[in-house]
mmCIF file of C-alpha atoms and ligand atoms in Angstrom:
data_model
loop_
_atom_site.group_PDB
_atom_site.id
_atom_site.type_symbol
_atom_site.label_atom_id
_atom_site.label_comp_id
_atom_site.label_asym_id
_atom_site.label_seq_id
_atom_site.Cartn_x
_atom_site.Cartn_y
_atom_site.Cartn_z
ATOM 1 C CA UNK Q 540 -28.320 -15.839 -74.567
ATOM 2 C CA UNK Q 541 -26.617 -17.071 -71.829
ATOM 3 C CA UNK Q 542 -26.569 -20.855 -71.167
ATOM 4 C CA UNK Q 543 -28.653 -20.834 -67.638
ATOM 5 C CA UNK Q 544 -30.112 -18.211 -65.755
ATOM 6 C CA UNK Q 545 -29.329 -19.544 -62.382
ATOM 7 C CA UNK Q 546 -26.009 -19.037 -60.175
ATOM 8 C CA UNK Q 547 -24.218 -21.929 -58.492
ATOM 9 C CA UNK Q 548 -24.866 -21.023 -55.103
ATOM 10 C CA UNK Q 549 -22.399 -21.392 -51.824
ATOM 11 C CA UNK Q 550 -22.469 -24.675 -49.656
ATOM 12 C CA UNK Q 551 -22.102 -23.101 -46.618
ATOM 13 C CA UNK Q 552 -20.915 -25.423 -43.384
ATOM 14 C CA UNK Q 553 -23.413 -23.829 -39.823
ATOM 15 C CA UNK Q 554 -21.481 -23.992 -36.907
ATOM 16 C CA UNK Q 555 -24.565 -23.221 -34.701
ATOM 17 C CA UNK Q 556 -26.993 -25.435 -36.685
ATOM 18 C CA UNK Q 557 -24.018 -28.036 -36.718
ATOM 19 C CA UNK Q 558 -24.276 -27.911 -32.431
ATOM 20 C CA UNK Q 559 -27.898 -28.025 -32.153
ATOM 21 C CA UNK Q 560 -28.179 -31.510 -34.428
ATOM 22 C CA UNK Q 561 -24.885 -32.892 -33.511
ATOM 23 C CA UNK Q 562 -23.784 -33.329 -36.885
ATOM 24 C CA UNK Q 563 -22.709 -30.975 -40.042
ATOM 25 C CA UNK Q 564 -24.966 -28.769 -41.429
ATOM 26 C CA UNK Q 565 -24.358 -27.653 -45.153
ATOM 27 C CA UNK Q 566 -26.811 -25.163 -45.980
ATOM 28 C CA UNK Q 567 -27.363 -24.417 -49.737
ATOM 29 C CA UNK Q 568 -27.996 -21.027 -49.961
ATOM 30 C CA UNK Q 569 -30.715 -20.581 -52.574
ATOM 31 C CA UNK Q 570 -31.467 -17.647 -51.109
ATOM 32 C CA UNK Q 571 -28.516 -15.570 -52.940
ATOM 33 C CA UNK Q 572 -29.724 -16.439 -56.548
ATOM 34 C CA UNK Q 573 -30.935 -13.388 -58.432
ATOM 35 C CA UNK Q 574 -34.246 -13.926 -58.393
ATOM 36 C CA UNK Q 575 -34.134 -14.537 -54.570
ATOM 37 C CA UNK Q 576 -34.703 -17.939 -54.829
ATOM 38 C CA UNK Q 577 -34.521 -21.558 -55.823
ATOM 39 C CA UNK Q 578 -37.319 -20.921 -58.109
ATOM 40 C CA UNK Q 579 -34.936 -19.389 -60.936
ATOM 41 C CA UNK Q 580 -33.403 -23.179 -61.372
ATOM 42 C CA UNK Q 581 -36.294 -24.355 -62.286
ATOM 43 C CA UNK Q 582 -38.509 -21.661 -64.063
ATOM 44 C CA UNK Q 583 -35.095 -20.701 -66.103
ATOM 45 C CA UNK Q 584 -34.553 -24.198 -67.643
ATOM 46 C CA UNK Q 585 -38.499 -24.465 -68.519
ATOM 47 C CA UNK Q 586 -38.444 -20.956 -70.120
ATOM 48 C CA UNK Q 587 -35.202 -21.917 -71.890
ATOM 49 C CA UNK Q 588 -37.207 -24.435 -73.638
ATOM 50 C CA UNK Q 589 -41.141 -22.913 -74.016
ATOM 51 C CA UNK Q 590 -40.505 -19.455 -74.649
ATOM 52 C CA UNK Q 591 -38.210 -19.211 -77.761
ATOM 53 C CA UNK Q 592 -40.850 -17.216 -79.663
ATOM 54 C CA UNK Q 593 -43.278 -16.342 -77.064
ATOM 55 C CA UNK Q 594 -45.393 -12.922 -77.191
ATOM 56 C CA UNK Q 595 -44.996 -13.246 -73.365
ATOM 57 C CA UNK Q 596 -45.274 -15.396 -70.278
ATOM 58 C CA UNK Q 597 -47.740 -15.572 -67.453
ATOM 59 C CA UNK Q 598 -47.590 -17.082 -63.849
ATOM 60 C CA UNK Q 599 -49.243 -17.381 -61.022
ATOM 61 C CA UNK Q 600 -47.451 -17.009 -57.466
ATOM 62 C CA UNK Q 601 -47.207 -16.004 -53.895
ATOM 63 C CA UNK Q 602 -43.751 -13.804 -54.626
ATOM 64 C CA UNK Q 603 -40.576 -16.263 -55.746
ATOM 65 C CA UNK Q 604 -41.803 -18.242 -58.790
ATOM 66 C CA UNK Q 605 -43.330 -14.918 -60.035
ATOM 67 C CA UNK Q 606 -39.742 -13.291 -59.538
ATOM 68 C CA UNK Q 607 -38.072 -16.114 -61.201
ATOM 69 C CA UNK Q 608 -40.095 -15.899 -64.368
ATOM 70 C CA UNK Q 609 -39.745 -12.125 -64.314
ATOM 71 C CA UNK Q 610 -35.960 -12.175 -63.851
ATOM 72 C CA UNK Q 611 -36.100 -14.690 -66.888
ATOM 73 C CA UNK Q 612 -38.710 -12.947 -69.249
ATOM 74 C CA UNK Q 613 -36.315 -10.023 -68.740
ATOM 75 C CA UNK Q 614 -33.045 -11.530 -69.844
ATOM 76 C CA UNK Q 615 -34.875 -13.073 -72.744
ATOM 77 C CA UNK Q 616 -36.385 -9.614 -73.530
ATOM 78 C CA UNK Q 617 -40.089 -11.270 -72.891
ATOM 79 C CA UNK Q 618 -42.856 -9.444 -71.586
ATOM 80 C CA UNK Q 619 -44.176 -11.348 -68.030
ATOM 81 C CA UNK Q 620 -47.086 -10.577 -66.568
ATOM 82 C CA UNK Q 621 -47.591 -12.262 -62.795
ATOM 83 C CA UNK Q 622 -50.841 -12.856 -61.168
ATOM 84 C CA UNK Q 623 -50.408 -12.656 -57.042
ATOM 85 C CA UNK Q 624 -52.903 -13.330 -54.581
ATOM 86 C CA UNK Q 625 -54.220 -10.399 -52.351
ATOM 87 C CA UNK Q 626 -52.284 -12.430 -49.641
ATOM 88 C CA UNK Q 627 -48.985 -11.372 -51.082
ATOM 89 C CA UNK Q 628 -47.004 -9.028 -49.055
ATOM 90 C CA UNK Q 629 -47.058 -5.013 -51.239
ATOM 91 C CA UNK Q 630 -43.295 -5.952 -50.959
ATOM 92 C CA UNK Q 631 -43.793 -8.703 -53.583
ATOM 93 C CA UNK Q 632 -45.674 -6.360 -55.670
ATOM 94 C CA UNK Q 633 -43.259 -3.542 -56.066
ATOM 95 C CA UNK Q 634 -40.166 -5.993 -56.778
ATOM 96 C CA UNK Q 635 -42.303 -7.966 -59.138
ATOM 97 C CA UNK Q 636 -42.517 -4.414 -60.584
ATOM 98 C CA UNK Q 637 -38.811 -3.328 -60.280
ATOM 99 C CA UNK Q 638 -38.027 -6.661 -62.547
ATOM 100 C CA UNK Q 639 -40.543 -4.956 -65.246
ATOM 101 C CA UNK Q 640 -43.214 -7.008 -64.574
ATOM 102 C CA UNK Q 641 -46.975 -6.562 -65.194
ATOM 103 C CA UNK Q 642 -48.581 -7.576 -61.858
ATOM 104 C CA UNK Q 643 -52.323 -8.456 -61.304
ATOM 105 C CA UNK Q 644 -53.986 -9.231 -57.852
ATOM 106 C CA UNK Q 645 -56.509 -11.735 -58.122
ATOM 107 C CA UNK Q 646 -58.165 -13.876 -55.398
ATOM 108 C CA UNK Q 647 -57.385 -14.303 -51.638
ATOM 109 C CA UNK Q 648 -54.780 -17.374 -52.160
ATOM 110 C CA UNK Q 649 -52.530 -19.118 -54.840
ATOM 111 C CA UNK Q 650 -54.989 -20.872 -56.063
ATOM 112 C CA UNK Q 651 -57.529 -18.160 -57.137
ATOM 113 C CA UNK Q 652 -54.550 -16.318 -58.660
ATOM 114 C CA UNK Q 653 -53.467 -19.807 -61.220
ATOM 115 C CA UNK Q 654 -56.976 -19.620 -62.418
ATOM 116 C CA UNK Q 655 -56.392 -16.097 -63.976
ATOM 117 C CA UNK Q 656 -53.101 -17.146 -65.204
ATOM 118 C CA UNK Q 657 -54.494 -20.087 -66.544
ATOM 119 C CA UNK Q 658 -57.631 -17.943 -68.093
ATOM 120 C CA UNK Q 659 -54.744 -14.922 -69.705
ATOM 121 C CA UNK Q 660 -52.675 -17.760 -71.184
ATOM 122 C CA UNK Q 661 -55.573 -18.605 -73.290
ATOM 123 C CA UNK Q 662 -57.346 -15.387 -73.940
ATOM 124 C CA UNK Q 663 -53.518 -13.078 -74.563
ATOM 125 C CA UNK Q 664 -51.912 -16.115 -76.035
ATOM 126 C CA UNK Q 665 -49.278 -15.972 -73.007
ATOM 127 C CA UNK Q 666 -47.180 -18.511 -72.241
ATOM 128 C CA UNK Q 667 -47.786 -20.143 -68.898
ATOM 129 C CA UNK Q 668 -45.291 -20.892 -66.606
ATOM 130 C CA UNK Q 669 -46.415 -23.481 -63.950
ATOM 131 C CA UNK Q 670 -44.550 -22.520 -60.126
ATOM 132 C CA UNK Q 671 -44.306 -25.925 -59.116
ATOM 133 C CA UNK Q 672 -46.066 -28.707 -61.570
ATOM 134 C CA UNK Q 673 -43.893 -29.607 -64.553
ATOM 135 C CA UNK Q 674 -41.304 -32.106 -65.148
ATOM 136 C CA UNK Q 675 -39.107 -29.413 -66.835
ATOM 137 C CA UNK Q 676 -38.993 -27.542 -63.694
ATOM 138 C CA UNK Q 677 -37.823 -30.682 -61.232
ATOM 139 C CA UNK Q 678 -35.312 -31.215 -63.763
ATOM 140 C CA UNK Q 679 -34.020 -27.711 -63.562
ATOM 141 C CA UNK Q 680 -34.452 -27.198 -59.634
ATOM 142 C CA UNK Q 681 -32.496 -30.889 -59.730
ATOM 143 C CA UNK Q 682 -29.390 -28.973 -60.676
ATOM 144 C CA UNK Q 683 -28.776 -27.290 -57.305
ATOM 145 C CA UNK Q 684 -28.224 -31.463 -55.641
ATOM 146 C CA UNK Q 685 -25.716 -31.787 -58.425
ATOM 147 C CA UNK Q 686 -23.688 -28.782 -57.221
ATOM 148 C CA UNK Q 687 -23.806 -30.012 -53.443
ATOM 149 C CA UNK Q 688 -22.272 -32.903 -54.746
ATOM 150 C CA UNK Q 689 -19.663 -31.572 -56.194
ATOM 151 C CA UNK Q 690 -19.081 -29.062 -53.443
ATOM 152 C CA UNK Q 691 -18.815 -31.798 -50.994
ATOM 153 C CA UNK Q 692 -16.385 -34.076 -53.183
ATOM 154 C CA UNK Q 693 -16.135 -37.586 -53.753
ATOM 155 C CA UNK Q 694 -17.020 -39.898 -51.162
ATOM 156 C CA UNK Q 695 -19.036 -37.600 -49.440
ATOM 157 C CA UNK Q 696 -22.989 -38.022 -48.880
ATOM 158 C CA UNK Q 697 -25.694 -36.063 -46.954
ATOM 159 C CA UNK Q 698 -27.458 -38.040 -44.160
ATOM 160 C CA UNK Q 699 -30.362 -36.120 -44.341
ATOM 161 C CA UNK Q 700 -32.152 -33.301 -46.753
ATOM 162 C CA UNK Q 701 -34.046 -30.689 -45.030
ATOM 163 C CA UNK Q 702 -36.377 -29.011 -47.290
ATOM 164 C CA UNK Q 703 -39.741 -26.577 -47.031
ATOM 165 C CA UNK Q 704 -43.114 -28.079 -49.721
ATOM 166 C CA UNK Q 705 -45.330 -25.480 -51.388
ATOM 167 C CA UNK Q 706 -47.149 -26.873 -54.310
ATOM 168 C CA UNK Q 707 -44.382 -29.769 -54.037
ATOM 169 C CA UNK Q 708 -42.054 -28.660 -56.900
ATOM 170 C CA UNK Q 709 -38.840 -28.322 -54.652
ATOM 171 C CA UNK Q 710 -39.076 -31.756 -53.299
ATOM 172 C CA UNK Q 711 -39.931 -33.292 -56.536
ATOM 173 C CA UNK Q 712 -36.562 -31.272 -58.060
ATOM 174 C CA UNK Q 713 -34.718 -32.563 -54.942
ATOM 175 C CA UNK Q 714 -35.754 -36.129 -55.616
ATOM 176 C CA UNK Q 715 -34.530 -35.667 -59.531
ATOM 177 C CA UNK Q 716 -31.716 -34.126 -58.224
ATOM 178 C CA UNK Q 717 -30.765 -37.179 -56.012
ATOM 179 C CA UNK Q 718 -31.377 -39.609 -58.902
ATOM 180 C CA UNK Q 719 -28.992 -38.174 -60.899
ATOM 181 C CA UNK Q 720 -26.415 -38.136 -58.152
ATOM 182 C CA UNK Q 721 -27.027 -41.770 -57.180
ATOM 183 C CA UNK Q 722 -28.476 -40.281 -53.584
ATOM 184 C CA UNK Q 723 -32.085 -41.863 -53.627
ATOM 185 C CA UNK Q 724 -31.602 -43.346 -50.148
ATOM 186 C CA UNK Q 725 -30.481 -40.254 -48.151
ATOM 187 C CA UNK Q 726 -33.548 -39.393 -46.457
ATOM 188 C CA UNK Q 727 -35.977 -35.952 -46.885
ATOM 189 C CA UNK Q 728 -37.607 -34.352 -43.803
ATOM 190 C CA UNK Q 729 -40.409 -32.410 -46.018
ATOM 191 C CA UNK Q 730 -41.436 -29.332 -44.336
ATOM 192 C CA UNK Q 731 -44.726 -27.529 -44.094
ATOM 193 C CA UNK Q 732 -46.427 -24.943 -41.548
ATOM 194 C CA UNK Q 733 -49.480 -25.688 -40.070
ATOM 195 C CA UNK Q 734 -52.537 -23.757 -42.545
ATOM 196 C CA UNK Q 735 -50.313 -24.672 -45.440
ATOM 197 C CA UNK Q 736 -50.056 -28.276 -45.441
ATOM 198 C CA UNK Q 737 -51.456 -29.926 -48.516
ATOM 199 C CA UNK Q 738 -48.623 -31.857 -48.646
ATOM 200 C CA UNK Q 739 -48.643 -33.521 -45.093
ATOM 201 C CA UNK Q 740 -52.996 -33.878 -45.431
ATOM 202 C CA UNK Q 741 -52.146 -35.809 -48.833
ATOM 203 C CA UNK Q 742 -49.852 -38.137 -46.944
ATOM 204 C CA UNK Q 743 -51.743 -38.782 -43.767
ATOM 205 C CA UNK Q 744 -55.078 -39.382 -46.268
ATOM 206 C CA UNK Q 745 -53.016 -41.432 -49.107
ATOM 207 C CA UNK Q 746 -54.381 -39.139 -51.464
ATOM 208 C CA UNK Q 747 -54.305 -35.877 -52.687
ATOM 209 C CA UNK Q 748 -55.826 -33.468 -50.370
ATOM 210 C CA UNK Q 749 -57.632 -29.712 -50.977
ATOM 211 C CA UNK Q 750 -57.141 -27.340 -48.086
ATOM 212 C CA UNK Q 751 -60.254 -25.464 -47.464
ATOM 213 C CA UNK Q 752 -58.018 -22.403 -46.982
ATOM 214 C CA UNK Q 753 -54.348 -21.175 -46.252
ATOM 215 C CA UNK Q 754 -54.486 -20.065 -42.517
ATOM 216 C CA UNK Q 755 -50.923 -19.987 -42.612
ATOM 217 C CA UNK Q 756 -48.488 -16.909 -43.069
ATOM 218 C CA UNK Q 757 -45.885 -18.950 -45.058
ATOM 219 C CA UNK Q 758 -48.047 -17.914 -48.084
ATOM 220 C CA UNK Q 759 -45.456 -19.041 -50.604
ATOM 221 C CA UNK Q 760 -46.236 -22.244 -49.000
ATOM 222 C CA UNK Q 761 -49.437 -21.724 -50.036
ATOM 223 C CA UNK Q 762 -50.583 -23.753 -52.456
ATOM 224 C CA UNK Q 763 -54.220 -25.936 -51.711
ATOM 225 C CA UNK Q 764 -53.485 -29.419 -53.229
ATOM 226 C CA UNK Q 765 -49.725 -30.130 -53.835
ATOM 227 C CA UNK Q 766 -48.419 -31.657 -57.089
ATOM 228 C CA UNK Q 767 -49.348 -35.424 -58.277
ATOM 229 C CA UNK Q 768 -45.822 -36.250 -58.696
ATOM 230 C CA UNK Q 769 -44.996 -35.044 -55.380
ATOM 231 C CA UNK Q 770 -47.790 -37.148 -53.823
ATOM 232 C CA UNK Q 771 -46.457 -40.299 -56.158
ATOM 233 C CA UNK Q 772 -43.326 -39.991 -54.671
ATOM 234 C CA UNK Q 773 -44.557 -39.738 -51.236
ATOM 235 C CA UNK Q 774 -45.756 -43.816 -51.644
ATOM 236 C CA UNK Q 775 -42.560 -44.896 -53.709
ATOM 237 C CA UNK Q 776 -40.823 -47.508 -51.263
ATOM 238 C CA UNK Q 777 -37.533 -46.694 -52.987
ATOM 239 C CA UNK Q 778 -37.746 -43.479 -51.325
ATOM 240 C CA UNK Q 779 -37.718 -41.837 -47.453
ATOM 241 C CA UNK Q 780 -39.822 -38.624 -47.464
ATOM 242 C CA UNK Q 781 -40.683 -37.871 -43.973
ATOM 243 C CA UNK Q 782 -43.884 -35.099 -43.631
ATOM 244 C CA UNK Q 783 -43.401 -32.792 -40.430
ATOM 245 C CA UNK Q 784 -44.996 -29.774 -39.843
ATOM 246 C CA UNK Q 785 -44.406 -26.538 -37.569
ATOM 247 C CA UNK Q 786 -46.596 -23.425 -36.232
ATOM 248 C CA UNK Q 787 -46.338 -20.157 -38.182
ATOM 249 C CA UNK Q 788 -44.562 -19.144 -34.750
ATOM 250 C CA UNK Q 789 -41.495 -21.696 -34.961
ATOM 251 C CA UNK Q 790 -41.089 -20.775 -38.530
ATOM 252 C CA UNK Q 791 -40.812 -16.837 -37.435
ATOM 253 C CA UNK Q 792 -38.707 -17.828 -34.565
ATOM 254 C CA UNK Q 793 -36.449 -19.760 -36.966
ATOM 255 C CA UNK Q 794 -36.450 -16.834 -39.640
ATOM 256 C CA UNK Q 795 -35.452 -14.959 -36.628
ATOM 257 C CA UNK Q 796 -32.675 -17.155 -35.071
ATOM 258 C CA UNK Q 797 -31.237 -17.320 -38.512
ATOM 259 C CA UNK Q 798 -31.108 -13.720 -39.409
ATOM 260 C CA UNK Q 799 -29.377 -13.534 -36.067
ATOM 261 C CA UNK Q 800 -26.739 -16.527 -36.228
ATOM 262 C CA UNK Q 801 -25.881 -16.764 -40.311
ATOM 263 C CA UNK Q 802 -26.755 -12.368 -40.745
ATOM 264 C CA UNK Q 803 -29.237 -13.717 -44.060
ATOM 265 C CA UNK Q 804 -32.978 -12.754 -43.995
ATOM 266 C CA UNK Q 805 -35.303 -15.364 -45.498
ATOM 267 C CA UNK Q 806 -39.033 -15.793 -45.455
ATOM 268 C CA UNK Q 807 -41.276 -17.834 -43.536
ATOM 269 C CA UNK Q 808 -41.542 -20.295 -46.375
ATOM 270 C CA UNK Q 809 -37.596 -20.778 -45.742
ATOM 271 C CA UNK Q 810 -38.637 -20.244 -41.766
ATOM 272 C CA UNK Q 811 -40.319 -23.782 -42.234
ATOM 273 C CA UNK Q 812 -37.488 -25.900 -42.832
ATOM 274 C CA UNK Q 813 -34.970 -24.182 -40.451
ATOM 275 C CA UNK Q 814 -37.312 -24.598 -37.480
ATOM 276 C CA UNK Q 815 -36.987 -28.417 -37.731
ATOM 277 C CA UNK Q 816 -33.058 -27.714 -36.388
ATOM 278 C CA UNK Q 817 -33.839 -25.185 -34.406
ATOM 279 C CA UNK Q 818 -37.055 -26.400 -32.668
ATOM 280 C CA UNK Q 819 -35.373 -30.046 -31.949
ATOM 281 C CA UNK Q 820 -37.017 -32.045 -34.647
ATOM 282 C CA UNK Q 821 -34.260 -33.611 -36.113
ATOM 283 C CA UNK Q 822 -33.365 -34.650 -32.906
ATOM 284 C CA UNK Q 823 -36.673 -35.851 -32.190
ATOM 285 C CA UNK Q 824 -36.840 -37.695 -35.248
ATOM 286 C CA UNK Q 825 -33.562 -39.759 -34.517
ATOM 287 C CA UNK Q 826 -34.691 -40.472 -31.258
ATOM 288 C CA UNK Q 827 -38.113 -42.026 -32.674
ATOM 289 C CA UNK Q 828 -35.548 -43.923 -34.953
ATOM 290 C CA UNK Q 829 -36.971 -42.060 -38.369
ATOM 291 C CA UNK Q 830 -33.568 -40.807 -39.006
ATOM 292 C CA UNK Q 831 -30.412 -42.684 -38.289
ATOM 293 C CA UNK Q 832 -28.011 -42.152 -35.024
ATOM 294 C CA UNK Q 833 -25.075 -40.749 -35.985
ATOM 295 C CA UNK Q 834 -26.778 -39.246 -38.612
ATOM 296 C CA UNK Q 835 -24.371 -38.047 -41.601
ATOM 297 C CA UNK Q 836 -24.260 -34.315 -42.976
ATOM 298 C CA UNK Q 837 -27.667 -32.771 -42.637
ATOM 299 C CA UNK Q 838 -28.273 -30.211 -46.480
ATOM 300 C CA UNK Q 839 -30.666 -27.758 -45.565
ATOM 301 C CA UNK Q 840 -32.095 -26.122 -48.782
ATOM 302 C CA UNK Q 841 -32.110 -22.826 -48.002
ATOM 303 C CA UNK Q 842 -34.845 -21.854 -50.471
ATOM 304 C CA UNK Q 843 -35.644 -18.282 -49.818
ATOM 305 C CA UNK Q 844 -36.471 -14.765 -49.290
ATOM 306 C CA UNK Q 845 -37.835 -12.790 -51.919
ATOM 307 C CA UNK Q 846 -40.885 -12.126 -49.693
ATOM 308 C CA UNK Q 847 -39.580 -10.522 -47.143
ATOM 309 C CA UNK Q 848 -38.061 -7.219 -45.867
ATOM 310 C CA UNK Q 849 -37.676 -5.354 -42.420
ATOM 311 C CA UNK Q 850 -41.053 -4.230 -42.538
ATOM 312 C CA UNK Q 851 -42.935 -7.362 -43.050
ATOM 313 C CA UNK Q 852 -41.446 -9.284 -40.593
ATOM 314 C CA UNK Q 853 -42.063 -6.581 -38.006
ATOM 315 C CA UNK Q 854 -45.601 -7.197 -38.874
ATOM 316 C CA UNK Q 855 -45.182 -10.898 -38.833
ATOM 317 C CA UNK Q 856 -43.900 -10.489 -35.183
ATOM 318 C CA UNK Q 857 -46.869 -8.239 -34.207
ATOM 319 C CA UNK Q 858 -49.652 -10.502 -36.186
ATOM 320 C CA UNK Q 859 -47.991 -13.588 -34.668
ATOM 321 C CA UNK Q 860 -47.302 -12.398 -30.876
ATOM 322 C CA UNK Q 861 -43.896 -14.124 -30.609
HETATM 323 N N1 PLV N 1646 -43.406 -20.607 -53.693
HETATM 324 C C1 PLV N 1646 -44.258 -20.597 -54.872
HETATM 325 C C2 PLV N 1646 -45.611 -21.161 -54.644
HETATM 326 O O1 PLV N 1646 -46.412 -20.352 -53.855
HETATM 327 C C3 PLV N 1646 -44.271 -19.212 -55.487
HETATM 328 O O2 PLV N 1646 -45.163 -18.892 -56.210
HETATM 329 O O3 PLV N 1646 -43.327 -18.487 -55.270
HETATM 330 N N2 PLV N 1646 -39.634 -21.754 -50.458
HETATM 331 C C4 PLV N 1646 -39.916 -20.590 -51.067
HETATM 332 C C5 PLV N 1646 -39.142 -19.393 -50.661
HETATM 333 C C6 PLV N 1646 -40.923 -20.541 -52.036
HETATM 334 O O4 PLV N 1646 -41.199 -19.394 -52.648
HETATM 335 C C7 PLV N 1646 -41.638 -21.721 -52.353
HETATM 336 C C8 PLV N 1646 -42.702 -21.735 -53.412
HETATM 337 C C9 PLV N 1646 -41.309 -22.896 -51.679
HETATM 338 C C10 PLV N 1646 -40.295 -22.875 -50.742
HETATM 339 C C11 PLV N 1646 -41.989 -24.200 -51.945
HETATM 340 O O5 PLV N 1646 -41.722 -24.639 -53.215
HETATM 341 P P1 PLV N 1646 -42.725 -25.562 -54.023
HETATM 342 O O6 PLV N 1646 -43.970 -24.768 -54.272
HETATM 343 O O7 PLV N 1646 -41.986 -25.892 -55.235
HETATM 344 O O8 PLV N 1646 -42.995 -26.703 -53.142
HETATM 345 C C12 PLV N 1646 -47.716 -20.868 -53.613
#
C-alpha cells in the first residue's frame, strides 16, 4: 500500500492576485489532489492508521471529506459508505458514486447527516471517519505547510495565510502545519461566508457557538458549531487568527474571477477565501493595522472544488442574482 494517499501539490506564484494585494501571492493548489481536495491529507493519514482491518468506513459530509474517504476506502480496497445532507449538490452524489461509494441522504445540513454516520458506525460496525475533528487529521492536513516550505526554500516565510473554516479542521491542520515549520507567528485571515459562520459566532461570543441553520450556499462550509480545538486556538496569544467573513455573492464573484484569471474551477467553500483578495480585505486589514505594511508573501490555501461543475454554478449565479 502506498505510503500516503495525497499528492504534493503546485505552489503556484498569481500575478493578478499578486497586483490586487501588492505583494506575492503563492497559492497552494489543493484543488488538484485526487480527491479534489485538501481533505485527502488529512482523511488519508487517519485511515492509514484506523482502518487496517476495518469491515468499512463511514462519514458524514457536504461533498470533499466524503470524496477523500472514498478515494481512500478504495485504494485500501474498503467499503465507504457517505452520509450527505439533502443540501449537497446531485453533483456530489454521483461522484461520491463514481469513487464506489455507498451514498445516503439524510437531513437538511451537515449536521443531521454526522448523526447517521455516527448512528451506522455503531449499528454496521463501520469505522467513522470524522471531516474535520481529530488530531490525526490536523496532523495529516499539516503536511501541505511543510511542502510550501520547501517549495519556497530557505529563508523564505509567508506574511500572511489565507484560508476558508468549515467545521475548523483546515485551520487547525494549518496551525500544526506551522508548528512544525517554526511559522507560528505568520498570521491567518480565517475565512467564512455569512450563514456559515460558526467559526466567526464562536469568536465574537468567546465560546463555542450553534448556528440555528446554514443560510449559506458554501455548504461545505457548513458545519453548525466548529471544532473545540479550533475555538482553543482562536484564544491562544501565541497565535494571530483573524475571523472575517464575506456574502455568498463575493464568494461566487471570487469563484468567478478565479475561474477567469488562473482557468481552475473551485467551489464556493474555496470562493470564501479568494474573495478576501479580490474584494479588498487584505488591503483593508493592513490599513486597520491587523496585518503588517509591507506585508510578506500572502499563501492562499486553495482548498477546493469537488462540489462544483458548470451546471451548479450556473444555478449559483441564478439563485444568487450576481
Ligand atoms: N468540507 C467538509 C465539511 O463540510 C466536507 O464534508 O467536505 N474547503 C472545502 C472545499 C471543503 O470541502 C471544506 C470542508 C472546507 C474548505 C473547510 O474545511 P474544515 O471543515 O476542515 O474547516 C461541512
Amino acid at each position: 500500500m502506498a505510503n500516503h494517499f495525497h499528492l504534493n501539490t503546485p505552489l503556484l506564484e498569481s500575478v493578478g492576485m499578486s497586483k490586487l494585494v501588492g505583494t506575492a501571492v503563492y497559492l497552494k493548489m489543493e484543488n488538484s489532489q485526487p480527491s479534489g481536495s485538501f481533505k485527502i491529507r488529512g482523511i488519508g493519514h487517519l485511515c492509514q492508521h484506523m482502518v487496517r482491518q476495518s469491515k468499512g468506513v463511514v462519514c458524514a459530509s457536504g461533498g470533499n471529506a466524503g470524496m477523500a474517504a472514498a478515494y481512500v476506502a478504495r485504494k485500501m480496497g474498503v467499503p465507504a459508505t457517505i452520509v450527505v445532507p439533502s443540501s449537497s449538490p446531485q453533483l456530489v452524489v454521483q461522484r461520491l458514486q463514481d469513487q464506489g461509494a455507498t451514498v445516503k441522504i439524510t437531513g437538511k445540513v451537515w449536521d443531521d447527516a454526522n448523526a447517521e454516520a455516527l448512528r451506522l458506525a455503531e449499528t454496521e460496525g463501520l469505522t467513522f471517519v470524522p471531516p474535520f475533528d481529530h488530531p490525526l487529521l490536523w496532523q495529516g492536513h499539516g503536511s501541505m505547510i511543510a511542502e510550501v516550505a520547501a517549495s519556497l526554500g530557505p529563508g523564505v516565510k509567508p506574511g500572511a495565510v489565507l484560508l476558508s473554516v468549515g467545521g475548523g479542521g483546515l485551520l487547525c491542520g494549518v496551525i500544526q502545519g506551522l508548528k512544525d515549520v517554526g511559522w507560528t507567528d505568520v498570521p491567518i485571515v480565517a475565512m467564512e461566508t455569512v450563514g456559515a459562520h460558526c467559526f466567526n459566532a464562536a469568536v465574537k461570543a468567546g465560546r463555542l457557538v450553534t448556528l440555528d441553520d446554514i443560510t449559506s450556499e458554501a455548504k461545505c462550509l457548513g458545519a453548525k458549531t466548529v471544532c473545540k480545538k479550533a475555538f482553543e486556538y482562536s484564544q491562544c496569544d501565541e497565535l494571530t487568527i483573524i475571523s472575517e467573513l464575506v456574502t455568498d455573492q463575493q464568494a461566487l464573484h471570487a469563484v468567478e474571477t478565479f475561474l477567469d484569471e488562473e482557468r481552475v474551477l473551485v467551489e464556493m467553500a474555496c470562493g470564501a477565501a479568494l474573495a478576501a483578495v479580490y474584494s479588498g480585505l487584505i488591503r483593508r486589514l493592513q490599513d486597520e493595522g491587523m496585518l503588517p505594511t509591507p506585508l510578506g508573501p500572502l499563501l492562499v490555501i486553495v482548498c477546493g472544488g469537488g462540489s462544483v461543475d458548470m451546471e451548479q454554478l450556473t444555478n449559483l449565479k441564478h439563485k444568487l442574482q450576481t
